Coordinates of N, CA, C and O in Angstrom, one line a residue:
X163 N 124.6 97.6 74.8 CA 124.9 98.1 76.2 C 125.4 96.9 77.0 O 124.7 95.8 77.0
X164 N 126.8 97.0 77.9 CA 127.3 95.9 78.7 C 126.2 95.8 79.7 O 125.3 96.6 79.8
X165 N 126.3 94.6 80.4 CA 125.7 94.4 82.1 C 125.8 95.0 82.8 O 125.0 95.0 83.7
X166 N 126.8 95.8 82.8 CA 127.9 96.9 83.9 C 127.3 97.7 83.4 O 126.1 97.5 83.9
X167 N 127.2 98.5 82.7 CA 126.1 100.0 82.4 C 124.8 99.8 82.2 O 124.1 100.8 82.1
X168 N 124.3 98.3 82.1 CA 122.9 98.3 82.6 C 122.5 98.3 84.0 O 121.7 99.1 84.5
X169 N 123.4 97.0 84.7 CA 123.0 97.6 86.2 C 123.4 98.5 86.7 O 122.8 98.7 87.7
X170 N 124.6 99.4 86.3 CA 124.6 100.7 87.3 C 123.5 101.8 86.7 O 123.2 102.8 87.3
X171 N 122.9 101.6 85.7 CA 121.7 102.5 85.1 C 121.0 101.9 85.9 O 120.7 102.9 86.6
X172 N 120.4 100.8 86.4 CA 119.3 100.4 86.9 C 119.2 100.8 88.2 O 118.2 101.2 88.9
X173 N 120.6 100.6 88.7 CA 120.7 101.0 90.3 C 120.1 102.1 90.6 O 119.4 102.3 91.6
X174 N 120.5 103.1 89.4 CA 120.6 104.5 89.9 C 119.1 105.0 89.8 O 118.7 106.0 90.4
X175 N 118.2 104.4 89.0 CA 116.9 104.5 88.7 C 116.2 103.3 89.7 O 115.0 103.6 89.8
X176 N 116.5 102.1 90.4 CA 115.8 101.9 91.0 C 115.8 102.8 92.4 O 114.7 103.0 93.0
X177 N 116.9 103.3 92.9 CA 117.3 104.4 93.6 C 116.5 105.6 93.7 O 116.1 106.2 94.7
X178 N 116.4 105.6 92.9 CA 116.2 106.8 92.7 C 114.0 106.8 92.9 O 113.3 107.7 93.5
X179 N 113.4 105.7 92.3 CA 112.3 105.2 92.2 C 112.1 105.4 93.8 O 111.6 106.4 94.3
X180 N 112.5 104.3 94.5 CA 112.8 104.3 95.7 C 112.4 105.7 96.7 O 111.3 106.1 97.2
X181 N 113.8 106.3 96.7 CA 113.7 107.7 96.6 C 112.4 108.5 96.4 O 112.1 109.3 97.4
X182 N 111.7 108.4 95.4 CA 110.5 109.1 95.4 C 109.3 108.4 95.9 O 108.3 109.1 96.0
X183 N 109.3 107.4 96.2 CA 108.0 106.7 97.2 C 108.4 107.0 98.7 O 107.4 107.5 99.3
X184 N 109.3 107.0 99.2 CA 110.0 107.6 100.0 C 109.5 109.2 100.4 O 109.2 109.5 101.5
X185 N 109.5 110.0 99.4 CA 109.4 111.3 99.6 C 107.8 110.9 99.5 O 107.1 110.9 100.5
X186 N 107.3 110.6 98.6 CA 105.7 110.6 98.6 C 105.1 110.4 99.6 O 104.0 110.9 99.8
X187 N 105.6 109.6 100.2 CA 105.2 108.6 102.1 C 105.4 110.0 103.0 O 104.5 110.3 103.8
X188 N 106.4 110.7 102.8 CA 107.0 111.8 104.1 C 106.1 113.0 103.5 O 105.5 113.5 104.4
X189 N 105.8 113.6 102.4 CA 105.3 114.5 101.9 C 103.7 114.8 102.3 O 103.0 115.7 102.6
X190 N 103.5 113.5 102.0 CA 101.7 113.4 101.3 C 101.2 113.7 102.6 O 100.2 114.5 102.5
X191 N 101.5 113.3 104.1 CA 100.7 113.9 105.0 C 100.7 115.8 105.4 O 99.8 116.4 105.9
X192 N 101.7 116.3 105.1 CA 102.2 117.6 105.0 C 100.8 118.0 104.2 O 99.8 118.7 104.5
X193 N 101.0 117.2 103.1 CA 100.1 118.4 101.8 C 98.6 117.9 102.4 O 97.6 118.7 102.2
X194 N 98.4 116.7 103.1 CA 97.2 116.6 103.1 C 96.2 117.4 104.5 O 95.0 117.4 104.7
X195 N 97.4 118.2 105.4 CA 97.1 118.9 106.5 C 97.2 120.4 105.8 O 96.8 121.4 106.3
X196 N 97.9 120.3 104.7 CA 98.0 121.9 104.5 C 96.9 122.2 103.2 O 96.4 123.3 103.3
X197 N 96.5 121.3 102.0 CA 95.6 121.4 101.7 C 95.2 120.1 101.3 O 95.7 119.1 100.8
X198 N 93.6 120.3 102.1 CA 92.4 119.0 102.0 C 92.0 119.0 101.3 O 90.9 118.5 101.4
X199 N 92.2 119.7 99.6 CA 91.4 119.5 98.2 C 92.2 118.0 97.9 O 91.6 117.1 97.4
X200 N 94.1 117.9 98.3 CA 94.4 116.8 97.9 C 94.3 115.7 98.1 O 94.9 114.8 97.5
X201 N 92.9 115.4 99.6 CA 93.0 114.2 99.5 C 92.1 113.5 98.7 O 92.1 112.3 98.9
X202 N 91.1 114.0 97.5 CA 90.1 113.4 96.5 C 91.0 113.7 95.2 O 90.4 114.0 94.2
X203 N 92.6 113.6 95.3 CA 93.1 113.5 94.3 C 94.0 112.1 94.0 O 93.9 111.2 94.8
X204 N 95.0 112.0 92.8 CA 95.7 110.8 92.9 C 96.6 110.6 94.1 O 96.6 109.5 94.5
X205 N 97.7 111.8 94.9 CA 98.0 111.5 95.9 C 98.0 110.8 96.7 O 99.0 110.3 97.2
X206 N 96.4 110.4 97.1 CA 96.0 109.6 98.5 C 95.7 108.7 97.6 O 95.5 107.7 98.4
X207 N 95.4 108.3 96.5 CA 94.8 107.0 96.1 C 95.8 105.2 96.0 O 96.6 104.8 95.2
X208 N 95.4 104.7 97.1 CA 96.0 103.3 97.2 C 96.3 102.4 95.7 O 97.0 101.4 95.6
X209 N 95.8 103.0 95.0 CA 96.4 102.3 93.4 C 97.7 103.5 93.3 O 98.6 102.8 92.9
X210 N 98.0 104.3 93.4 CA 99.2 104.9 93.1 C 100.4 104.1 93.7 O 101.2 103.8 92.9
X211 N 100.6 103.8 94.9 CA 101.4 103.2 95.8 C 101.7 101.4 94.9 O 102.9 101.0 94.6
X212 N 100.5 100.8 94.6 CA 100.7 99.6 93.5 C 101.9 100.3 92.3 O 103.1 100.2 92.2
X213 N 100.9 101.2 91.5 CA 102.0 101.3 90.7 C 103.3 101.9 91.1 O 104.0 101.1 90.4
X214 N 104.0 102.6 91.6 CA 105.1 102.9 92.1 C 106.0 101.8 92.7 O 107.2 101.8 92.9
X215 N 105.0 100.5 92.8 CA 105.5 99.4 92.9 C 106.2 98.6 92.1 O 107.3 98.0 92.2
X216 N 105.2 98.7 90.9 CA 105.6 98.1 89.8 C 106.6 98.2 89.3 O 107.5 97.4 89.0
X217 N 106.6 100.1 89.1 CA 108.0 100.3 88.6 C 109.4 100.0 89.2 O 110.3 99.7 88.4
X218 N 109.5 100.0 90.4 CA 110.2 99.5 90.8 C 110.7 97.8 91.3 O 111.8 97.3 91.7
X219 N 109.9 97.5 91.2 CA 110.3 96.0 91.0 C 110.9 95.4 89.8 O 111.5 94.3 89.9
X220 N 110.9 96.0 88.7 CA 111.7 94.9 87.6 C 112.8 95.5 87.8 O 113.8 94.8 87.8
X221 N 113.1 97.0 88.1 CA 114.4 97.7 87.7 C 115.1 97.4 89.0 O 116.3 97.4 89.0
X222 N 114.6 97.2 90.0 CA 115.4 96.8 91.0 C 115.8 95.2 90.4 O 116.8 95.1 89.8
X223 N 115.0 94.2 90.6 CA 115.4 93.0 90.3 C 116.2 92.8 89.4 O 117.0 91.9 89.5
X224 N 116.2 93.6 88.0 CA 117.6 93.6 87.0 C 118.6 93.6 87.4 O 119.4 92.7 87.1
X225 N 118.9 94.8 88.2 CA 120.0 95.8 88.8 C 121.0 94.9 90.0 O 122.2 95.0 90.0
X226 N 120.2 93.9 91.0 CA 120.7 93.6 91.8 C 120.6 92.4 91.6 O 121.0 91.8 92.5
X227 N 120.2 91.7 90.7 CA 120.3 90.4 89.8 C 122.0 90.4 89.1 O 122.9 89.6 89.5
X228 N 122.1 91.7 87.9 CA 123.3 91.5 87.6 C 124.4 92.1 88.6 O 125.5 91.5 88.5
X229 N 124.3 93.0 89.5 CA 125.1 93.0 90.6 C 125.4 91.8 91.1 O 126.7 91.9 91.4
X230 N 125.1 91.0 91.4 CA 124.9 89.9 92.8 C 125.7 88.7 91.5 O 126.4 87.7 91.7
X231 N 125.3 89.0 90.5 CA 126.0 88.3 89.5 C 127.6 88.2 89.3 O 128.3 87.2 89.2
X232 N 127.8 89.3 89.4 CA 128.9 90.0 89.3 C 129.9 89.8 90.7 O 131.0 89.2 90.6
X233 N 129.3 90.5 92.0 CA 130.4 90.7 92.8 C 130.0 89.7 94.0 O 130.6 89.6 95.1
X234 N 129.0 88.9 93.6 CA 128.2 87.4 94.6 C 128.1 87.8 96.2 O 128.4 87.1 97.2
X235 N 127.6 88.9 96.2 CA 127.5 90.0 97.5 C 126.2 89.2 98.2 O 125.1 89.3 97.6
X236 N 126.3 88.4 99.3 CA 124.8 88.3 99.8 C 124.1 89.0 100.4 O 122.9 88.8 100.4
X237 N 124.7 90.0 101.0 CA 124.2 91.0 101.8 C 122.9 91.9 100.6 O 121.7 92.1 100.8
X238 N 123.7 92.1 99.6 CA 123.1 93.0 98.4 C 121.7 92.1 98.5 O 120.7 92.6 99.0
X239 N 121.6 90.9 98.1 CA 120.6 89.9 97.7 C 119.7 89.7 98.7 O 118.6 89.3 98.3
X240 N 120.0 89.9 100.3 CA 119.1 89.8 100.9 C 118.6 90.9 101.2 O 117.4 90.7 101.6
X241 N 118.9 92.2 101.3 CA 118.5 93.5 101.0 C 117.6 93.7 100.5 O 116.5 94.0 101.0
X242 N 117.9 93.6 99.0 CA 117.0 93.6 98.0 C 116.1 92.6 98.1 O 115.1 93.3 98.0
X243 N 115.7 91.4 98.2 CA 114.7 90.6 98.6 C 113.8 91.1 99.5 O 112.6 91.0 99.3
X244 N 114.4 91.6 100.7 CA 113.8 91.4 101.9 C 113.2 93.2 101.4 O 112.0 93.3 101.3
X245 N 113.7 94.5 101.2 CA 112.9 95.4 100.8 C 112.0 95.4 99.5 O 111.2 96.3 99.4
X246 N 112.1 94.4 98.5 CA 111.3 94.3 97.8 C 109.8 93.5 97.9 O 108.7 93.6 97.3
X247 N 110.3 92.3 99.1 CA 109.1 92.1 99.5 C 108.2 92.5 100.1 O 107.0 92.6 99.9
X248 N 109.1 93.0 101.4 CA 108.1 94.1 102.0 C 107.2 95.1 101.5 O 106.0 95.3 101.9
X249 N 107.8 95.9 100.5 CA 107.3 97.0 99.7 C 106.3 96.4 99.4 O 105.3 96.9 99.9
X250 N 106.3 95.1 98.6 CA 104.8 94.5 98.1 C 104.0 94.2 98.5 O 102.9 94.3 97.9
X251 N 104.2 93.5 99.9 CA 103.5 93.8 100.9 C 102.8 94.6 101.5 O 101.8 94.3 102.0
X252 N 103.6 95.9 101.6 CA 103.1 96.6 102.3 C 102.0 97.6 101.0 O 101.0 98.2 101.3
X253 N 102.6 97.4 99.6 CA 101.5 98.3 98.7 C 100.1 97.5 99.0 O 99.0 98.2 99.0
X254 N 100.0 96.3 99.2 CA 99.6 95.1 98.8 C 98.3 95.2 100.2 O 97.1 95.4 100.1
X255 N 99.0 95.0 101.0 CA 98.1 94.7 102.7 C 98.4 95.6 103.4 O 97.4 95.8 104.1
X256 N 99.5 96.7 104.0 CA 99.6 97.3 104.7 C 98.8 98.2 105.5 O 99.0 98.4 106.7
X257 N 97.6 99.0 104.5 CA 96.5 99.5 105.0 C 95.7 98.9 105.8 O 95.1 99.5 106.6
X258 N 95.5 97.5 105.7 CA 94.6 96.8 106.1 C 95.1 95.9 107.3 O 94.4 94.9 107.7
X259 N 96.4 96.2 107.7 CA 97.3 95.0 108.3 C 97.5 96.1 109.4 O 97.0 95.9 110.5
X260 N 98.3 97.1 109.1 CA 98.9 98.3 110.1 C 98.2 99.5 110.4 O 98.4 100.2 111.4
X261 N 97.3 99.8 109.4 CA 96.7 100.8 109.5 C 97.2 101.8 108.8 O 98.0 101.5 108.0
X262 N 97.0 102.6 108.8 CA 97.7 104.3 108.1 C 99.0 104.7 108.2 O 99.8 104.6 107.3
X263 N 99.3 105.2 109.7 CA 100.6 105.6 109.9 C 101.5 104.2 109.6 O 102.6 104.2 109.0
X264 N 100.8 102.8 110.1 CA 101.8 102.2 110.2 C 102.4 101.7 108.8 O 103.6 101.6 108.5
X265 N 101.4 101.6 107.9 CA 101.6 101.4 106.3 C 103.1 102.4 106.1 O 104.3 102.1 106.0
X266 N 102.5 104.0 106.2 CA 103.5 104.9 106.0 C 105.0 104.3 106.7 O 106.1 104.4 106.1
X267 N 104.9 103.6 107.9 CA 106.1 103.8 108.8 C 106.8 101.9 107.7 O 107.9 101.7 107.3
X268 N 105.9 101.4 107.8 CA 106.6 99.9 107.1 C 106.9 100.5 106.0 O 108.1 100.7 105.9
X269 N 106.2 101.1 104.7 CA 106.7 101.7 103.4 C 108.3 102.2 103.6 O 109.3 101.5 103.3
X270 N 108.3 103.5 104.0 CA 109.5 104.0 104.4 C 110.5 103.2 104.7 O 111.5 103.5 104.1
X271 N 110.7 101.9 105.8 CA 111.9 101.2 106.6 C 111.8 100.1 105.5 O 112.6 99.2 105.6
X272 N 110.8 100.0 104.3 CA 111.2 99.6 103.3 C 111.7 99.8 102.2 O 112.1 98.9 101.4
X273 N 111.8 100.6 102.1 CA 112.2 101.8 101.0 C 113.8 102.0 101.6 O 114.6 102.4 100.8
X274 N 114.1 101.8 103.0 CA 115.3 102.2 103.3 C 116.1 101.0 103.2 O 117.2 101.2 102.8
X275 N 115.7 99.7 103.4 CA 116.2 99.0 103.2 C 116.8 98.5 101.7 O 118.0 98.1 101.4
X276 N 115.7 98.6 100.8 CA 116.0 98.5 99.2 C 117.2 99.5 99.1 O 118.4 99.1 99.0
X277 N 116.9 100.7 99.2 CA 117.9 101.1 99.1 C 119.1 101.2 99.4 O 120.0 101.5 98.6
X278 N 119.4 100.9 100.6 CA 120.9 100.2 101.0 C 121.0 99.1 100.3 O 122.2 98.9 99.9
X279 N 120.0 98.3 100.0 CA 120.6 97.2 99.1 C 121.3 97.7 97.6 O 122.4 97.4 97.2
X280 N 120.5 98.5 97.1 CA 120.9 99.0 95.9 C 122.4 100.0 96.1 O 123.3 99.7 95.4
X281 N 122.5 100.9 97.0 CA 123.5 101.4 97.7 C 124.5 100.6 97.8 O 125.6 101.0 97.3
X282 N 124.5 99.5 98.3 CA 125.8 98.7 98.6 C 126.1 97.9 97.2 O 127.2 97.7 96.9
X283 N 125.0 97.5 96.4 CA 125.3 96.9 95.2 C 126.2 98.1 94.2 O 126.9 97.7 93.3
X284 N 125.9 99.0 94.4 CA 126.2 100.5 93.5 C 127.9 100.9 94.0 O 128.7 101.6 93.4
X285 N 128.1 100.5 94.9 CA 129.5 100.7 95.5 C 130.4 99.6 95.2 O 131.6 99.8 94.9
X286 N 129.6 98.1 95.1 CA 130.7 97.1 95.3 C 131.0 97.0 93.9 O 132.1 96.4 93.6
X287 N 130.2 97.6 92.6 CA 130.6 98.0 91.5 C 131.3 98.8 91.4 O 132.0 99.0 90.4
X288 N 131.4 99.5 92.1 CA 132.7 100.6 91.2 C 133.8 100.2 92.1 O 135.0 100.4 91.6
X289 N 133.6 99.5 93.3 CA 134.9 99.3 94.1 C 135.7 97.9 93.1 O 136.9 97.7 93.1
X290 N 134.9 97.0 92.2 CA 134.9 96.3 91.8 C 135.9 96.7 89.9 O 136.3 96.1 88.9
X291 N 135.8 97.8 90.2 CA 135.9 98.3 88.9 C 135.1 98.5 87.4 O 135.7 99.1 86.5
X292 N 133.7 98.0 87.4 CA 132.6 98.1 87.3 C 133.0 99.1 86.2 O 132.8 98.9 85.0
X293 N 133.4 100.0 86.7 CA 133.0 101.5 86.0 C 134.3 101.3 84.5 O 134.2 102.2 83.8
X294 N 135.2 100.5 84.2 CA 136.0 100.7 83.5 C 135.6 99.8 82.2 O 136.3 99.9 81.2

């Protein structure tokens, strides 16, 4: 498999990873006001949030490693840096640093940022010809 179809695979799944901590962050208070059996489930449990981390940290760092390789985008690199730290951060201390909502609210503006990073790295590849 080339570099070019690894990182636009990776993009699209770190993306996508992303994406679903994102929804998990906007969702989980919904389910937790509409039913309270879920908060003694995995849902609410602060080890979920670690791992959702995990996953997303190598497949981002692949992805925008060989991007940034490729089209030497800084914007992509600081993107991706600066939302991957935060994320770990925020899986990391955020409860204990911001509190509840604010954890939720740093997660999320982290999550948005990775993903514009991944976003713009996913574009400057195909604008780059990437795809051929």
């Amino acid at each position: 498999m080339e570099n070019v179809t690894v990182q636009r695979l990776l993009d699209r799944v770190a993306i996508a990873a992303s994406g679903l901590c994102m929804l998990h962050w906007l969702v989980t208070p919904v389910l937790l006001i509409v039913a309270p059996i879920l908060t003694s489930t995995i849902m609410a449990d602060e080890e979920l949030h670690r791992i959702l981390v995990v996953l997303v940290l190598p497949t981002s760092c692949i992805s925008l490693f060989l991007g940034c390789r490729r089209h030497k985008d800084r914007m992509v690199f600081i993107l991706g840096i600066v939302g991957l730290m935060s994320l770990v951060l925020t899986a990391y201390l955020g409860h204990d640093v911001f509190g509840e909502l604010g954890e939720k609210v740093a997660t999320v503006i982290s999550g948005v940022i990775l993903v514009s990073g991944h976003f713009r790295n996913y574009r400057l590849c195909r604008h780059d010809g990437c795809d051929a």
